[in-house]
Tab-separated table of C-alpha atoms and ligand atoms in Angstrom:
chain	number	residue	atom	x	y	z
A	222	MET	CA	34.407	-48.002	78.419
A	223	SER	CA	33.670	-48.408	74.718
A	224	ALA	CA	34.457	-45.934	71.956
A	225	LEU	CA	30.726	-45.267	71.717
A	226	ASP	CA	30.522	-44.494	75.445
A	227	ASN	CA	33.409	-42.040	75.133
A	228	ALA	CA	31.944	-40.383	72.050
A	229	ARG	CA	28.530	-40.152	73.696
A	230	ARG	CA	30.030	-38.470	76.763
A	231	SER	CA	31.916	-35.902	74.671
A	232	ALA	CA	28.802	-35.139	72.662
A	233	ALA	CA	26.724	-34.849	75.847
A	234	GLU	CA	29.079	-32.175	77.224
A	235	PHE	CA	28.760	-30.184	74.011
A	236	LEU	CA	24.984	-30.626	73.793
A	237	ARG	CA	24.498	-29.566	77.417
A	238	LYS	CA	26.115	-26.220	76.517
A	239	THR	CA	24.260	-25.668	73.255
A	240	THR	CA	20.809	-27.062	74.084
A	241	GLY	CA	20.752	-27.321	77.881
A	242	ASP	CA	20.113	-31.058	77.520
A	243	ASP	CA	22.699	-33.871	77.533
A	244	ARG	CA	20.562	-36.011	75.261
A	245	PRO	CA	18.129	-33.867	73.307
A	246	GLU	CA	15.524	-35.437	71.075
A	247	TRP	CA	16.458	-34.959	67.408
A	248	ARG	CA	14.288	-34.033	64.439
A	249	PRO	CA	14.552	-33.567	60.687
A	250	THR	CA	14.768	-29.907	59.666
A	251	PHE	CA	15.593	-27.632	56.753
A	252	LEU	CA	18.453	-25.311	55.874
A	253	GLY	CA	17.203	-23.087	53.063
A	254	ASP	CA	15.094	-24.453	50.229
A	255	SER	CA	15.252	-28.203	49.829
A	256	PRO	CA	12.615	-29.555	47.449
A	257	GLU	CA	13.900	-33.096	47.983
A	258	GLY	CA	12.965	-32.964	51.672
A	259	ALA	CA	14.636	-32.270	54.981
A	260	ASN	CA	18.335	-31.562	54.523
A	261	ALA	CA	19.439	-31.100	58.115
A	262	ILE	CA	18.993	-32.461	61.621
A	263	GLY	CA	18.768	-30.588	64.884
A	264	PRO	CA	17.501	-30.889	68.438
A	265	VAL	CA	13.734	-30.537	68.848
A	266	CYS	CA	12.840	-26.869	69.363
A	267	THR	CA	11.266	-26.113	72.724
A	268	ASP	CA	10.076	-22.601	71.832
A	269	GLU	CA	6.313	-22.657	72.371
A	270	ASP	CA	5.766	-20.267	69.442
A	271	HIS	CA	7.483	-22.679	67.042
A	272	VAL	CA	5.100	-25.477	66.065
A	273	GLU	CA	7.341	-27.908	64.230
A	274	SER	CA	4.441	-29.893	62.802
A	275	GLU	CA	3.404	-26.705	60.952
A	276	ASP	CA	6.880	-25.520	59.976
A	277	PRO	CA	9.847	-27.838	60.509
A	278	SER	CA	12.386	-25.238	59.316
A	279	ALA	CA	15.268	-24.144	61.530
A	280	PHE	CA	14.854	-20.626	62.945
A	281	GLU	CA	16.716	-18.479	65.455
A	282	CYS	CA	14.538	-19.951	68.219
A	283	CYS	CA	15.873	-23.439	67.522
A	284	PRO	CA	18.672	-24.942	69.606
A	285	GLU	CA	22.070	-25.548	68.027
A	286	PRO	CA	23.503	-27.454	66.376
A	287	ILE	CA	21.602	-27.560	63.086
A	288	ILE	CA	23.637	-30.047	61.056
A	289	ALA	CA	23.462	-30.182	57.254
A	290	VAL	CA	22.802	-33.763	56.134
A	291	GLU	CA	22.265	-35.465	52.809
A	292	PRO	CA	18.448	-35.737	52.509
A	293	ALA	CA	18.600	-39.507	51.951
A	294	LEU	CA	20.263	-39.911	55.366
A	295	VAL	CA	18.174	-37.503	57.469
A	296	ASP	CA	15.577	-39.983	58.733
A	297	TYR	CA	18.198	-42.632	59.424
A	298	LEU	CA	20.390	-40.304	61.487
A	299	VAL	CA	17.425	-38.935	63.446
A	300	GLU	CA	16.295	-42.478	64.265
A	301	LEU	CA	19.826	-43.523	65.250
A	302	LEU	CA	20.353	-40.521	67.489
A	303	ASN	CA	16.973	-40.887	69.173
A	304	ALA	CA	17.505	-44.625	69.696
A	305	ASP	CA	20.935	-43.950	71.211
A	306	ARG	CA	19.443	-41.230	73.388
A	307	GLU	CA	17.235	-43.859	75.008
A	308	ALA	CA	20.035	-46.447	75.165
A	309	GLY	CA	22.413	-43.968	76.790
A	310	SER	CA	20.025	-42.722	79.427
A	311	SER	CA	20.442	-45.637	81.804
B	105	LIG	ZN1	12.487	-23.161	66.792
């Protein structure tokens, strides 16, 4: 069992409690005003009234955790997490 496997399992337990999904899909989002672009990441919101393509901000409907991230790293972390989500779902 690799360190990544162990870390993935711990994260999955946490994410199951907060989002109801062991391996949620991740998205860029916003915490407050951020003119330089998305400054946070979070699980994709499943609330049907929240259309993320129209407003990607994080609201009360959105699953936790919303994690503050340096804007330059947002896309990279979202891509990494979503790639690992597929790799870990075997
Ligand atoms: Zn939402």
